[in-house]
Structures are given as structure tokens and as C-alpha cells.
XYZ file of C-alpha atoms in Angstrom:
713
model
C -36.218 3.674 30.588
C -39.498 2.137 31.875
C -41.260 3.416 28.768
C -38.666 1.807 26.524
C -38.972 -1.559 28.310
C -42.740 -1.344 27.948
C -42.392 -0.699 24.216
C -40.020 -3.661 23.804
C -42.490 -5.913 25.634
C -45.343 -4.785 23.373
C -43.237 -5.434 20.270
C -42.275 -8.884 21.547
C -45.904 -9.823 22.274
C -47.032 -8.570 18.887
C -44.241 -10.512 17.166
C -45.309 -13.745 18.928
C -48.923 -13.122 17.919
C -48.014 -12.595 14.272
C -45.832 -15.720 14.306
C -48.695 -17.807 15.738
C -51.128 -16.537 13.099
C -48.580 -17.258 10.380
C -48.430 -20.906 11.446
C -52.235 -21.231 11.613
C -53.019 -19.389 8.370
C -49.899 -18.943 6.199
C -51.618 -17.573 3.072
C -53.619 -14.920 4.910
C -50.568 -13.999 6.959
C -48.414 -13.506 3.862
C -50.976 -11.154 2.321
C -51.314 -9.322 5.620
C -47.541 -9.088 5.971
C -47.087 -7.822 2.400
C -49.732 -5.153 2.858
C -48.193 -4.237 6.183
C -44.741 -3.842 4.642
C -46.103 -1.629 1.880
C -47.876 0.504 4.458
C -44.745 0.778 6.626
C -42.628 1.843 3.653
C -45.282 4.323 2.527
C -45.377 5.869 5.997
C -41.565 6.055 6.271
C -40.399 6.969 2.772
C -37.429 9.066 3.908
C -36.142 6.356 6.247
C -36.324 3.587 3.639
C -34.789 5.863 1.026
C -31.886 6.361 3.439
C -31.453 2.578 3.772
C -31.656 1.908 0.062
C -29.323 4.584 -1.296
C -26.586 4.030 1.278
C -26.687 0.257 0.898
C -26.467 0.643 -2.862
C -23.530 3.060 -2.524
C -21.632 0.585 -0.321
C -22.284 -2.235 -2.796
C -21.252 -0.010 -5.701
C -17.983 0.794 -3.948
C -17.134 -2.877 -3.613
C -17.855 -3.425 -7.285
C -15.836 -0.451 -8.549
C -12.838 -1.325 -6.373
C -12.609 -5.097 -5.882
C -14.512 -5.448 -9.141
C -15.772 -9.021 -9.287
C -19.300 -10.257 -9.951
C -18.857 -12.812 -7.171
C -18.213 -9.938 -4.807
C -21.440 -8.197 -5.834
C -23.463 -11.356 -5.203
C -21.854 -11.995 -1.803
C -24.693 -11.624 0.691
C -22.541 -11.344 3.817
C -21.176 -7.798 3.325
C -24.643 -6.663 2.244
C -26.127 -7.952 5.506
C -23.287 -6.348 7.513
C -23.647 -2.976 5.791
C -27.439 -3.059 6.103
C -27.173 -3.814 9.810
C -25.054 -0.704 10.404
C -27.109 1.542 8.118
C -30.301 0.335 9.825
C -28.891 1.155 13.261
C -27.787 4.621 12.126
C -31.126 5.317 10.471
C -33.135 3.896 13.363
C -31.748 6.511 15.730
C -33.575 9.172 13.721
C -36.897 7.964 15.164
C -35.820 9.155 18.595
C -35.713 12.675 17.175
C -38.436 15.164 16.465
C -39.790 14.963 12.937
C -38.481 18.412 12.061
C -34.913 17.235 12.874
C -35.167 13.831 11.220
C -34.322 14.984 7.688
C -31.303 16.990 8.873
C -29.941 13.951 10.679
C -30.513 11.469 7.825
C -29.179 13.908 5.230
C -26.054 14.598 7.298
C -25.404 10.888 7.866
C -25.864 10.210 4.148
C -23.281 12.877 3.339
C -20.848 11.284 5.811
C -21.384 7.776 4.412
C -21.022 9.101 0.855
C -17.770 10.857 1.746
C -16.495 7.561 3.163
C -17.253 5.922 -0.186
C -15.651 8.729 -2.225
C -12.460 8.763 -0.145
C -12.116 4.985 -0.288
C -12.712 4.980 -4.033
C -9.949 7.549 -4.574
C -7.623 5.817 -2.144
C -8.116 2.393 -3.713
C -7.134 3.724 -7.134
C -3.730 4.783 -5.803
C -2.983 2.161 -3.137
C -5.184 -0.837 -4.081
C -6.401 -0.786 -0.506
C -8.914 1.040 1.689
C -8.268 4.098 3.802
C -7.684 3.925 7.536
C -8.528 6.351 10.345
C -4.914 5.993 11.429
C -3.819 7.735 8.215
C -5.379 11.075 9.114
C -1.940 12.157 10.296
C -0.544 11.581 6.793
C -3.052 13.786 4.950
C -0.576 16.654 4.850
C 1.717 14.529 2.655
C -1.145 13.852 0.276
C -1.817 17.591 -0.051
C 1.839 18.163 -0.905
C 1.428 15.885 -3.940
C -2.074 17.069 -4.749
C -1.217 17.416 -8.437
C -0.474 13.701 -8.551
C -3.875 12.910 -7.091
C -5.828 15.114 -9.490
C -3.989 13.870 -12.584
C -3.506 10.175 -11.848
C -6.212 9.243 -9.359
C -9.483 11.103 -9.953
C -12.077 9.189 -11.971
C -15.699 9.976 -12.746
C -16.836 6.899 -10.801
C -15.289 8.342 -7.627
C -18.089 10.865 -7.451
C -20.956 8.534 -8.375
C -21.622 8.008 -4.658
C -22.844 11.577 -4.359
C -26.141 10.391 -5.838
C -27.067 9.276 -2.299
C -27.370 12.690 -0.586
C -28.907 14.133 -3.762
C -31.569 11.411 -3.685
C -32.338 12.021 -0.006
C -32.698 15.746 -0.683
C -35.061 15.133 -3.609
C -37.167 12.711 -1.545
C -37.419 15.275 1.229
C -38.556 17.989 -1.175
C -41.105 15.597 -2.654
C -42.461 14.808 0.819
C -42.769 18.477 1.677
C -44.866 19.065 -1.435
C -47.097 16.000 -0.897
C -48.516 15.753 2.615
C -49.977 12.304 1.871
C -46.465 10.868 1.576
C -45.176 12.306 4.847
C -44.486 10.058 7.845
C -47.896 9.317 9.412
C -47.301 7.127 12.461
C -46.839 8.775 15.852
C -45.150 6.026 17.852
C -41.586 7.086 17.028
C -39.864 5.227 19.906
C -41.399 1.980 18.737
C -39.982 2.514 15.252
C -36.543 3.190 16.711
C -36.679 0.049 18.846
C -37.846 -2.096 15.930
C -35.041 -0.703 13.731
C -32.367 -1.338 16.341
C -33.682 -4.828 17.118
C -33.735 -5.673 13.405
C -30.199 -4.353 13.112
C -29.135 -6.603 15.996
C -30.806 -9.637 14.400
C -29.020 -8.940 11.104
C -25.711 -8.524 12.923
C -26.223 -11.821 14.751
C -27.169 -13.555 11.487
C -24.046 -12.153 9.845
C -21.810 -13.344 12.684
C -23.179 -16.889 12.480
C -22.286 -16.978 8.781
C -18.599 -16.195 9.380
C -15.849 -18.797 9.195
C -12.961 -18.970 11.651
C -10.600 -17.820 8.880
C -12.706 -14.717 8.227
C -12.890 -13.889 11.936
C -9.121 -14.282 12.258
C -8.369 -11.952 9.364
C -10.895 -9.443 10.659
C -9.104 -9.316 14.009
C -5.676 -8.881 12.407
C -6.814 -6.196 9.912
C -3.832 -6.822 7.606
C -5.839 -7.542 4.496
C -8.184 -4.587 4.095
C -9.460 -5.621 0.685
C -10.440 -9.015 2.042
C -12.236 -7.456 5.040
C -14.261 -5.077 2.868
C -15.091 -7.933 0.507
C -16.331 -10.164 3.342
C -17.535 -7.677 5.982
C -18.576 -4.581 4.044
C -17.121 -1.084 4.066
C -18.866 0.160 7.222
C -17.950 -2.861 9.356
C -14.384 -2.465 8.136
C -14.294 1.149 9.305
C -15.714 0.315 12.728
C -13.001 -2.296 13.181
C -10.400 0.078 11.774
C -11.398 2.729 14.311
C -10.694 0.293 17.140
C -7.375 -0.806 15.594
C -6.333 2.785 14.955
C -6.550 3.844 18.588
C -4.670 0.723 19.681
C -1.216 2.388 19.695
C -2.567 5.134 21.943
C -3.631 2.680 24.633
C -1.071 -0.094 24.310
C -0.956 -0.649 28.047
C -4.617 -1.639 27.958
C -4.926 -3.284 24.574
C -3.406 -6.702 23.950
C 0.113 -6.248 25.303
C 0.317 -9.767 26.751
C -0.784 -11.362 23.494
C 1.640 -9.217 21.501
C 4.511 -10.197 23.808
C 3.579 -13.866 23.406
C 3.612 -13.567 19.598
C 6.937 -11.726 19.732
C 8.608 -14.263 22.039
C 7.370 -17.257 20.075
C 8.612 -15.835 16.789
C 12.082 -14.883 18.020
C 12.699 -17.632 20.581
C 14.899 -19.694 18.243
C 16.592 -16.757 16.515
C 20.297 -16.558 17.417
C 21.643 -13.373 18.995
C 24.715 -13.368 16.739
C 25.486 -14.105 13.087
C 26.011 -17.848 12.657
C 25.833 -18.641 8.945
C 28.691 -17.596 6.699
C 29.190 -17.740 2.933
C 31.566 -16.479 0.254
C 30.379 -12.885 0.773
C 30.873 -12.781 4.538
C 32.840 -9.653 5.498
C 33.954 -8.795 1.951
C 33.021 -5.109 2.315
C 33.719 -4.648 6.008
C 34.943 -1.117 6.757
C 33.992 0.294 3.342
C 31.815 3.362 2.827
C 28.227 2.867 1.706
C 26.255 5.222 -0.522
C 22.675 4.003 -0.751
C 20.746 5.447 -3.705
C 16.989 5.564 -3.195
C 15.547 5.608 -6.746
C 12.097 7.130 -6.628
C 9.375 5.102 -8.425
C 11.902 3.090 -10.442
C 10.442 -0.173 -11.760
C 12.592 -2.970 -13.107
C 10.617 -3.160 -16.356
C 12.265 0.122 -17.375
C 15.583 -1.669 -17.688
C 14.149 -3.991 -20.337
C 12.768 -1.298 -22.645
C 14.124 0.356 -25.756
C 12.499 3.026 -27.898
C 13.705 3.255 -31.496
C 16.776 1.234 -30.527
C 17.724 3.486 -27.603
C 17.760 2.055 -24.073
C 15.412 3.741 -21.635
C 17.905 3.370 -18.754
C 21.403 2.953 -20.246
C 23.258 4.063 -17.091
C 21.279 1.826 -14.773
C 21.699 -1.097 -17.178
C 25.469 -0.601 -17.342
C 25.707 -0.370 -13.558
C 23.667 -3.574 -13.168
C 25.975 -5.436 -15.541
C 28.927 -4.577 -13.267
C 27.149 -5.326 -9.991
C 25.606 -7.995 -7.885
C 22.246 -7.471 -9.548
C 19.087 -8.901 -7.963
C 16.608 -9.158 -10.825
C 13.684 -10.623 -8.869
C 13.432 -7.986 -6.160
C 10.197 -6.584 -4.723
C 9.412 -3.558 -2.622
C 7.099 -4.216 0.340
C 5.521 -0.828 0.868
C 2.096 -0.061 2.243
C 0.456 3.367 2.524
C 3.730 4.971 3.639
C 5.212 4.406 0.151
C 8.766 5.844 0.132
C 8.951 6.033 3.931
C 7.885 2.386 4.214
C 10.658 1.462 1.811
C 13.276 3.292 3.898
C 11.890 1.764 7.071
C 11.892 -1.823 5.852
C 15.331 -1.570 4.270
C 16.903 -0.102 7.407
C 15.186 -2.337 9.998
C 14.135 -5.506 8.134
C 10.646 -5.033 9.610
C 7.317 -4.737 7.787
C 5.067 -1.673 7.548
C 2.407 -1.644 10.262
C -1.203 -2.672 9.661
C -2.440 0.748 10.831
C -0.790 4.094 10.246
C 2.823 4.313 9.102
C 5.989 3.661 11.053
C 7.460 7.073 10.195
C 4.395 8.991 11.408
C 2.585 6.767 13.924
C 5.514 4.911 15.513
C 8.470 7.279 15.256
C 9.085 7.086 19.021
C 9.797 3.350 19.142
C 13.201 1.752 19.554
C 14.532 0.050 16.422
C 17.604 -1.931 15.527
C 18.694 -0.309 12.280
C 21.535 -0.228 9.776
C 22.650 3.295 10.833
C 22.759 2.269 14.524
C 24.669 -0.952 13.895
C 27.184 0.779 11.628
C 27.668 3.598 14.153
C 28.745 0.908 16.627
C 31.454 0.065 14.087
C 32.659 3.664 13.895
C 30.617 4.871 10.913
C 29.239 8.364 10.363
C 25.633 8.117 9.127
C 23.611 10.622 7.123
C 20.693 11.007 4.728
C 20.240 13.513 1.898
C 16.896 14.515 0.391
C 16.118 17.928 -1.080
C 12.524 17.918 0.139
C 11.031 19.387 3.297
C 12.498 17.701 6.343
C 9.034 17.223 7.793
C 7.789 15.235 4.797
C 6.916 11.752 6.075
C 8.200 13.001 9.444
C 11.759 12.236 8.315
C 13.400 14.890 10.479
C 12.029 13.119 13.559
C 12.114 9.483 12.441
C 15.722 9.676 11.256
C 16.781 10.273 14.851
C 15.008 7.075 15.882
C 16.763 5.204 13.077
C 20.140 6.540 14.221
C 21.208 8.940 11.464
C 23.774 11.488 12.637
C 22.760 14.131 10.099
C 19.832 14.820 7.768
C 20.538 17.144 4.834
C 17.082 18.371 3.766
C 15.726 21.140 1.534
C 17.145 23.891 3.764
C 20.659 22.580 3.091
C 20.359 22.870 -0.700
C 20.168 25.743 -3.146
C 16.912 25.241 -5.036
C 18.288 26.431 -8.367
C 16.352 24.118 -10.696
C 12.866 22.812 -9.938
C 11.360 19.827 -11.727
C 8.166 18.263 -10.436
C 7.973 18.281 -6.642
C 11.224 20.108 -5.994
C 14.934 20.341 -6.690
C 15.927 18.452 -9.844
C 17.870 15.229 -9.404
C 20.795 16.537 -11.443
C 21.242 19.603 -9.250
C 20.616 17.526 -6.125
C 23.350 15.061 -7.037
C 25.838 17.788 -7.956
C 25.354 19.533 -4.620
C 25.365 16.231 -2.713
C 28.776 15.284 -4.109
C 30.243 18.425 -2.560
C 28.720 17.523 0.798
C 29.983 13.924 0.587
C 33.486 15.243 -0.164
C 33.492 17.099 3.158
C 32.171 14.039 4.987
C 34.881 11.906 3.387
C 37.565 14.320 4.607
C 36.686 13.427 8.225
C 38.459 10.114 7.698
C 35.677 7.948 9.124
C 33.779 5.333 7.141
C 30.262 6.499 6.363
C 26.817 5.223 5.475
C 24.757 7.715 3.470
C 21.328 7.522 1.870
C 20.664 9.849 -1.070
C 16.989 10.073 -2.027
C 15.968 11.036 -5.549
C 12.844 13.133 -6.156
C 12.287 14.074 -9.809
C 10.876 10.709 -10.914
C 7.789 11.135 -8.764
C 4.163 11.006 -9.813
C 2.397 12.748 -11.608
C 5.292 12.745 -14.160
C 3.910 15.885 -15.773
C 7.058 18.022 -16.216
C 7.682 16.572 -19.694
C 9.115 19.847 -21.013
C 11.966 19.527 -18.477
C 12.827 15.835 -18.811
C 14.789 16.299 -22.032
C 14.189 14.924 -25.506
C 13.449 11.211 -25.337
C 10.736 10.176 -27.813
C 8.597 7.211 -26.764
C 7.056 6.755 -30.196
C 7.806 4.258 -32.972
C 9.783 5.418 -36.005
C 10.030 3.193 -39.057
C 11.568 3.722 -42.481
C 8.990 4.488 -45.134
C 8.991 1.906 -47.908
C 7.663 2.108 -51.434
C 5.445 -0.519 -53.043
C 8.476 -2.656 -53.872
C 9.758 -2.558 -50.281
C 12.582 -0.114 -50.915
C 13.293 2.868 -48.623
C 11.760 6.170 -49.706
C 14.534 8.795 -49.960
C 13.891 12.496 -49.419
C 15.248 14.263 -52.504
C 16.217 17.416 -50.596
C 17.982 15.858 -47.588
C 18.986 12.533 -49.077
C 17.739 10.820 -45.931
C 15.228 8.009 -45.677
C 11.699 9.185 -45.038
C 10.149 7.899 -41.815
C 6.643 7.165 -40.620
C 5.971 7.896 -36.942
C 3.431 6.078 -34.742
C 2.522 7.779 -31.411
C 2.853 4.600 -29.314
C 3.370 5.840 -25.699
C 3.526 9.542 -26.516
C 0.875 11.525 -24.637
C 0.080 8.705 -22.196
C 0.691 8.669 -18.442
C 3.061 5.733 -18.809
C 4.858 7.469 -21.682
C 5.392 10.561 -19.540
C 6.689 8.275 -16.785
C 9.242 6.824 -19.206
C 10.464 10.316 -20.083
C 10.842 11.020 -16.374
C 12.679 7.721 -15.891
C 15.113 8.555 -18.689
C 15.883 11.890 -17.021
C 16.434 10.142 -13.677
C 18.773 7.683 -15.382
C 20.783 10.537 -16.882
C 21.019 12.140 -13.431
C 22.178 8.814 -11.982
C 24.886 8.519 -14.644
C 26.139 12.030 -13.856
C 26.161 11.265 -10.128
C 28.239 8.120 -10.533
C 30.651 9.924 -12.875
C 30.903 12.783 -10.370
C 31.696 10.403 -7.508
C 34.398 8.762 -9.632
C 35.912 12.091 -10.615
C 35.970 13.218 -6.981
C 37.779 10.032 -5.933
C 34.859 8.908 -3.791
C 34.471 5.449 -5.325
C 37.785 3.923 -4.265
C 36.655 2.530 -0.926
C 32.913 2.782 -1.449
C 30.052 0.410 -2.149
C 26.978 1.651 -4.026
C 23.661 0.154 -2.929
C 20.840 1.103 -5.294
C 17.165 0.237 -4.939
C 13.823 1.270 -6.388
C 11.552 2.297 -3.540
C 8.250 1.260 -5.158
C 6.426 1.114 -8.489
C 5.000 4.131 -10.328
C 1.382 3.390 -9.295
C 0.053 3.639 -12.847
C -3.044 1.770 -14.098
C -3.007 -1.635 -15.784
C -4.509 -0.192 -18.970
C -1.304 1.766 -19.566
C 0.738 -1.435 -19.606
C -1.752 -3.105 -21.933
C -0.945 -0.416 -24.485
C 2.791 -0.838 -23.884
C 2.780 -4.571 -24.584
C -0.083 -4.809 -27.098
C 0.162 -1.688 -29.225
C -1.745 -1.665 -32.510
C 0.180 0.902 -34.522
C -2.204 0.776 -37.466
C -5.144 1.925 -35.343
C -3.173 3.689 -32.580
C -4.860 1.519 -29.972
C -4.594 -1.798 -28.192
C -4.707 -5.112 -30.042
C -7.753 -7.360 -29.449
C -7.251 -9.956 -26.722
C -7.650 -12.797 -29.221
C -4.642 -11.608 -31.263
C -1.789 -14.100 -31.448
C 0.999 -13.107 -29.064
C -1.272 -10.843 -27.005
C 0.246 -10.270 -23.549
C -2.543 -10.078 -21.017
C -1.736 -7.752 -18.144
C -4.113 -9.223 -15.574
C -3.984 -8.586 -11.828
C -1.204 -11.171 -11.391
C 0.995 -9.827 -14.177
C 0.408 -6.298 -12.928
C 1.738 -7.280 -9.483
C 4.790 -8.941 -11.041
C 5.473 -5.792 -13.054
C 5.808 -3.909 -9.769
C 9.244 -5.392 -9.094
C 12.004 -2.826 -8.661
C 15.786 -2.890 -9.238
C 18.264 -3.682 -6.482
C 22.015 -3.891 -6.929
C 25.287 -3.744 -5.003
C 28.234 -2.182 -6.867
C 31.907 -1.787 -5.992
C 35.285 -1.970 -7.680
C 35.296 -5.665 -6.725
C 31.956 -6.408 -8.373
C 32.983 -4.464 -11.473
C 36.167 -6.484 -11.844
C 35.076 -10.013 -11.005
C 32.117 -10.425 -8.619
C 29.363 -9.153 -10.899
C 26.497 -11.547 -11.527
C 22.707 -11.718 -11.666
C 20.839 -13.244 -8.721
C 17.353 -14.429 -9.705
C 16.129 -15.712 -6.325
C 12.958 -13.905 -5.298
C 13.836 -11.259 -2.726
C 12.079 -8.555 -0.723
C 13.114 -5.236 0.797
C 13.379 -6.861 4.231
C 16.134 -9.145 2.869
C 18.446 -6.181 2.200
C 19.546 -5.640 5.810
C 20.621 -9.253 6.517
C 22.315 -9.499 3.095
C 24.298 -6.297 3.656
C 24.906 -7.259 7.288
C 26.752 -10.383 6.214
C 28.915 -8.341 3.846
C 29.669 -5.439 6.210
C 29.843 -7.316 9.493
C 26.693 -6.368 11.401
C 23.709 -8.414 12.556
C 20.155 -7.731 13.720
C 18.447 -10.408 15.807
C 15.023 -8.926 15.010
C 15.381 -8.921 11.228
C 12.550 -10.610 9.352
C 14.431 -11.134 6.122
C 17.242 -13.471 5.184
C 20.719 -13.132 3.759
C 19.809 -13.973 0.175
C 23.092 -15.827 -0.307
C 22.151 -18.255 2.460
C 18.808 -19.116 0.865
C 17.985 -21.416 -1.994
C 14.442 -21.947 -3.234
C 12.766 -21.379 0.115
C 12.738 -17.583 0.364
C 9.319 -15.968 0.834
C 8.489 -12.331 0.136
C 5.529 -11.307 2.275
C 3.567 -8.204 1.310
C 1.821 -5.892 3.809
C -1.651 -6.993 2.635
C -0.878 -10.635 3.458
C -0.164 -11.790 -0.100
C 3.184 -13.483 -0.666
C 5.406 -15.012 -3.286
C 8.187 -17.553 -3.609
C 10.207 -18.748 -6.577
C 7.299 -21.108 -7.257
C 4.120 -19.040 -6.950
C 2.585 -15.640 -6.335
C -0.314 -16.071 -3.889
C -3.095 -13.484 -3.635
C -4.500 -13.752 -0.119
C -7.452 -11.447 -0.850
C -8.849 -13.649 -3.582
C -7.402 -16.951 -2.378
C -5.854 -17.815 -5.766
C -2.324 -17.996 -7.126
C -0.153 -17.799 -10.208
C 2.388 -20.626 -10.731
C 5.834 -19.248 -11.568
C 7.351 -22.623 -12.405
C 6.083 -25.661 -14.243
C 5.634 -27.858 -11.213
C 2.711 -28.975 -9.108
C 1.838 -26.831 -6.088
C 0.433 -28.788 -3.157
C -2.228 -27.503 -0.780
C 0.163 -28.249 2.088
C 2.787 -25.937 0.543
C 0.309 -23.055 0.322
C -0.959 -23.605 3.876
C 2.562 -23.628 5.302
C 3.584 -20.484 3.421
C 0.375 -18.750 4.473
C 1.025 -19.577 8.134
C 4.572 -18.277 7.800
C 3.346 -15.009 6.259
C 0.745 -14.443 8.974
C 3.185 -15.149 11.811
C 5.756 -12.816 10.284
C 3.242 -9.966 9.941
C 1.932 -10.483 13.468
C 5.416 -10.547 14.959
C 6.492 -7.401 13.112
C 3.366 -5.469 14.035
C 3.557 -6.571 17.688
C 7.205 -5.534 17.891
C 6.516 -2.042 16.535
C 3.184 -1.173 18.146
C 4.191 -2.303 21.631
C 7.833 -1.167 21.404
C 9.034 -4.658 22.268
C 12.709 -4.173 21.375
C 12.875 -1.535 24.095
C 10.936 -3.763 26.508
C 13.287 -6.675 25.783
C 16.362 -4.493 26.323
C 14.986 -3.153 29.601
C 14.176 -6.693 30.756
C 17.696 -7.910 29.955
C 19.207 -4.869 31.668
C 17.074 -5.418 34.773
C 18.141 -9.058 34.913
C 21.804 -8.086 34.506
C 21.540 -5.465 37.258
C 19.912 -8.016 39.559
C 22.693 -10.559 38.981
C 25.371 -7.912 39.575
C 23.684 -6.894 42.823
C 23.616 -10.514 44.002
C 27.271 -10.982 43.103
C 28.165 -7.769 44.955
C 26.350 -8.998 48.061
């Protein structure tokens, strides 16, 4: 310790001396400094190679993911990343020279792996990976085929140049003794490196705005944090946030309780607003159909005059159909969708509710309906442990979970039992449940329409090409002399593309849905039943696929040039809007007279309050609204902090927006909506992480017990 202090003092004195000389003789000092820097680099080639390649890899990651020139030129994340890399590299000088390469090479491999994993993860989730998601890796392995076919890109492995470069530099140094590290004062180098790292960190901190600091602390918007703070700073912060649930008693409980109380202080404990739909379905059965990866755009498409989703379209025309509905999933995908629908809460900013927070107390649709005498169940022909459903369903209040072990796996398509077989077997199970004579709430979860959409030989015959009648020079149809039929010319269009395969999968899922509804009708299970159908999330396919869909050049079998008249540009905004999913409520009543389209923008967290008004239950802690009690003021908040209303879609990461109506958008409107979104996310996360529903219930119970004791005295 004394030796280290002595070294720091020497460095400080030398720094003051150099600074004084620089003031007295600037020109000579600059030359001296330049020569000194060259000499330092020459004597520490491996160390500076470590700094350079890892800084470049971090910058490359930001470009390949967030992908803006402005992001590349942003000096703040470069300073932040360099500060961390410098500190990591500086520690090598405390080691013996023979161990220095091993350490720097190992650290480069680790940093490169961080870049590779984040690159892969961003492709699928448009976000960056979190330490808290380690517990969900098993679910990724179970859909490994989806990752290899839809996620892997050549650029994901470009970061491996870093360890290769370090290895080559090391071999070069071993062959050329003149290039090996020459200085002996290793501790001094370490101290200088760490002090420089600290200076860079301090400089970086002084450059931050209060907005950036606030978002860093909340960790909702990972893309924004990486863009402003760099990938390594993000992961340090993420590490702290990820262990937060493990030490809730020590980590911000009071602040979380304050946020929770402030958000819910004016929320009534009972339903107060009523409308024309209040209680119309009270006492009826509910079958909730979870449509895997079903996007709303599918309902608008036809191929060669044939609807892609005829059964879903017919059902929507006879339902309360919500055509501007958005899923609000984060990294938990399907499980996030189930969670938000059943609790009207948002996914957490670290981990997933189903895996990381399964042991919390929630107010859910199954629990509230059980209080009204309902039997509650879920059906999904996948492993019960997938997304920790077999455990989480108990927390949500389901009486029974029918999983893979309860089904005969007689036909496999994609990840497991085909939807058609699943529905057929589920009808038989629902019959037995119906015979109990109690109203029931059941969720049936589809599986076949799941990425990577590669089982095209099992989806059935649904061409996604373009067929046109062949015409002669005079414009008349060309008739085949043997068959007497008009000759046709075929253009590939979406055949052989990822999106085309998805459409084939969608058409199969739609057929399965049609058979399920017909089977329920035939079994007499629709008489006192309401069907609630929702798409859980989008298909997670790249923008380029949609560019081909909307801008196909059949003459060249490619995409039309952007300057072509009528070209539909699928930019980042349009891509987000294309992610909307179907949501509908169907019953005999809606089929006969109540069917209509509702265009108000709506999110998954609005489902619970909307159904609650219809079926007679209420959740004080719901974040959403009964859509029939809202006008133009509804806001759909997304887990990354972005949000949308009927007027605009606002991208919080980039700080820009897309107007959805031809009217002026004031700065005040954006600020107010942004504040609302942030408060909502904070309140939801605080409630879940710190188990505040349970704490509130215990507090109320303790107060009640105290009053009863006083009365008894």
C-alpha cells in the first residue's frame, strides 16, 4: 500500500512538471509529448491493441444494431466504453509479464462474446440482453432452430476479429523481441491506466444530462442506454439491476413504495364507471384463444383471390373487433402476453415475470373469476415447465393446467403437437369441464404458428405466389389446346421467403381455428360462452421481408426501387405499426347484433378492465382502461418506454415520432404523455419487484386486526 501511494505521488509530481513545461514552451512540449506517446505505445503494443480492438468492437455493435451515423459519431458512449476497457486492461500491469497475454486474451474473448450475444439478441428482440435473462436460456435452447434460421447473420460473428487480432499481435511480439514490452515499472503503468480511466469516467459523467441519468437509473430503455452510455456501462448497470430482486429488503423498497402509493392513491377500490357493456356477459363461460405469432396484417391479405385468414376474418365480422390493438411484450414474449392480459401489469424491466417473479402476489382474471364461482384452467400442449408456466399458473390462480403430458402427441408440426390435434383433444376436455355445471374461464394456447415457420410440407397447400392469365399480343387469354383452360404465368412473389413460409403457417393456424370453433358449436359449448381471441405478439421477422410483400417487382422477382410511384416504405415506424395483433370478443349476442369494429388504440393491459366491466370483476391495480370508457385519450405504453395514442407513435429511444392524424402535435402533449408512460412503468415494476400487492394486503389486514382488538377491549 505504501509503495502504491509513493507511485501515485511520483506520477502526480511528474504530471505537474510536464504541465508547467507545457505552459512555458508549448511547441517543444507537444513534440516531446508526441514522441513520448509513440514510445509508450511501442513499449506496450499488446495493451494498446487490447484497447483498440475492443473499443472498435463496441462501436461496431452500436452501428450494426442501432444503426445510425449519428450514433457512431456520438462521443459519449465511446468515452464510457474506453474508460471501462482501460480499467480492465490496466489491471494486467499488476501481473507478471508471462501472465499478461493470457489475461488480456481471456478478457477480449469475454468482451467479444458480450458483443456477439447482444448482436444476436438484438436481431430477435430489438433490445439488448440482460444478466437477469440467464434463467430463460433454457427456453431459447428449446427453440434453437428458430434462432439458427431467423436470427444468425454473418455480422454477428464479426466481433471475433478482436481475440484473433490479440492472438496475432502476441505471436508477432514473441517473434520480434524489439517489440516486446520494455519498461519495468509495471505498477506505475497500472496506476496511470486506472487514473486515466477514472478521469475519462468523470469527464463522461459531467457530459450527461438529467434526462440521460434518469433513464440510466430506470433501465427501461436498453437501446437508449447503449446508445448514450455504451455497451459495457449498460452491462455494469444491468448487473446491479438484475440482482435487485434478490435483495429487495436492502435495495430501494421505500422509494418503490412511494412510487406505488402515489400512482394508486386516487384509484378507486371498486368499479365506478359504467357503460352499455357493463355486466352483459356476467356468469357466462370464457374461452380465451391465445393465437401464437398472429399479426393483424394477415387479415388484410389475399393471395390469388383467396383470403389468408378466412376463418379469423369471418369471426371478426361477427365480433366486437378491436382493429388497433397492440401486444406489449418484452423478452418474455408469449409469457409476457399472458401476464399482461391476466393482470393488466407491464413486463418487468429485468428478467421476466413468469421466471423471475413467479412468487409474487397478483390480482388476476382467474382469481377474480374464482371469487365469482368460476373454474379456471389453461391448455397448452407444450412442456409444463416452458416459461415456468406450471409454477406461475398457480400464482395467477388457475385451478388446472393441461400441458403436454395430458395430450396424445399424435401429430407433430414445428415445436410440438399440431394445432388441429390440440384443438380436437381440447374440446373433449372442455366437454368434461362443462359437465361440472360451473361457469369456467379457460385459456387455450396455440403452438404451430411459431417461429421458425419451417414445416412448410405440413402446413397444407396454400400458394403465396402470383398467378395471372397469359395473354397473347392482342390481349386475349391464351388457351391450352389439350385442357381447354387458360394458360397462366406464375411469379414467385413470397414463395421461398421467411415471410412467405410464415403466411403458410398462418393459413394452417386459421384452418385449425375454424375447426375448433366448429367443434365447439357441434358439441354445444357455444351457447353460454364468450370467445376472447388475441394475438400474443408479432412474428419477429425482418423489415426487408415486408418490403418485398408491399413492393414486389414481379418482372425482376425483386423489390421495386424506392423512387417508384406508390412505393410503400417500411421504415422503423411502419414496421412497429405492422406489429399490431388481432383482438376480438365473440358471442351469440355479438354475432346477432353487437358486432362492430373498435378503432381506438388499445394495448394488452386494456383487456382485463374491458372484460372486467363485461363480466363483473374489477382490479384496483390494473394499469389499463376499459376501452369503452375512453375516447381519444388512451395511451399504449411499450416496455421499452415508447408509446402511442390515436394521434402519434412516439419512439423514446430516438426521441422522434410519427403523426397518425393530420393535426398539430404540441411539445406539451408529448411531455405529458412521456411523463404518464414513465410513471406507469415505474409503478408496475415497483409493484412486481417488491411484491407490493401482498404488502398492501398485509398492511390492511394488520390495521383491521388492530381495530377489532380495540373494539373487543
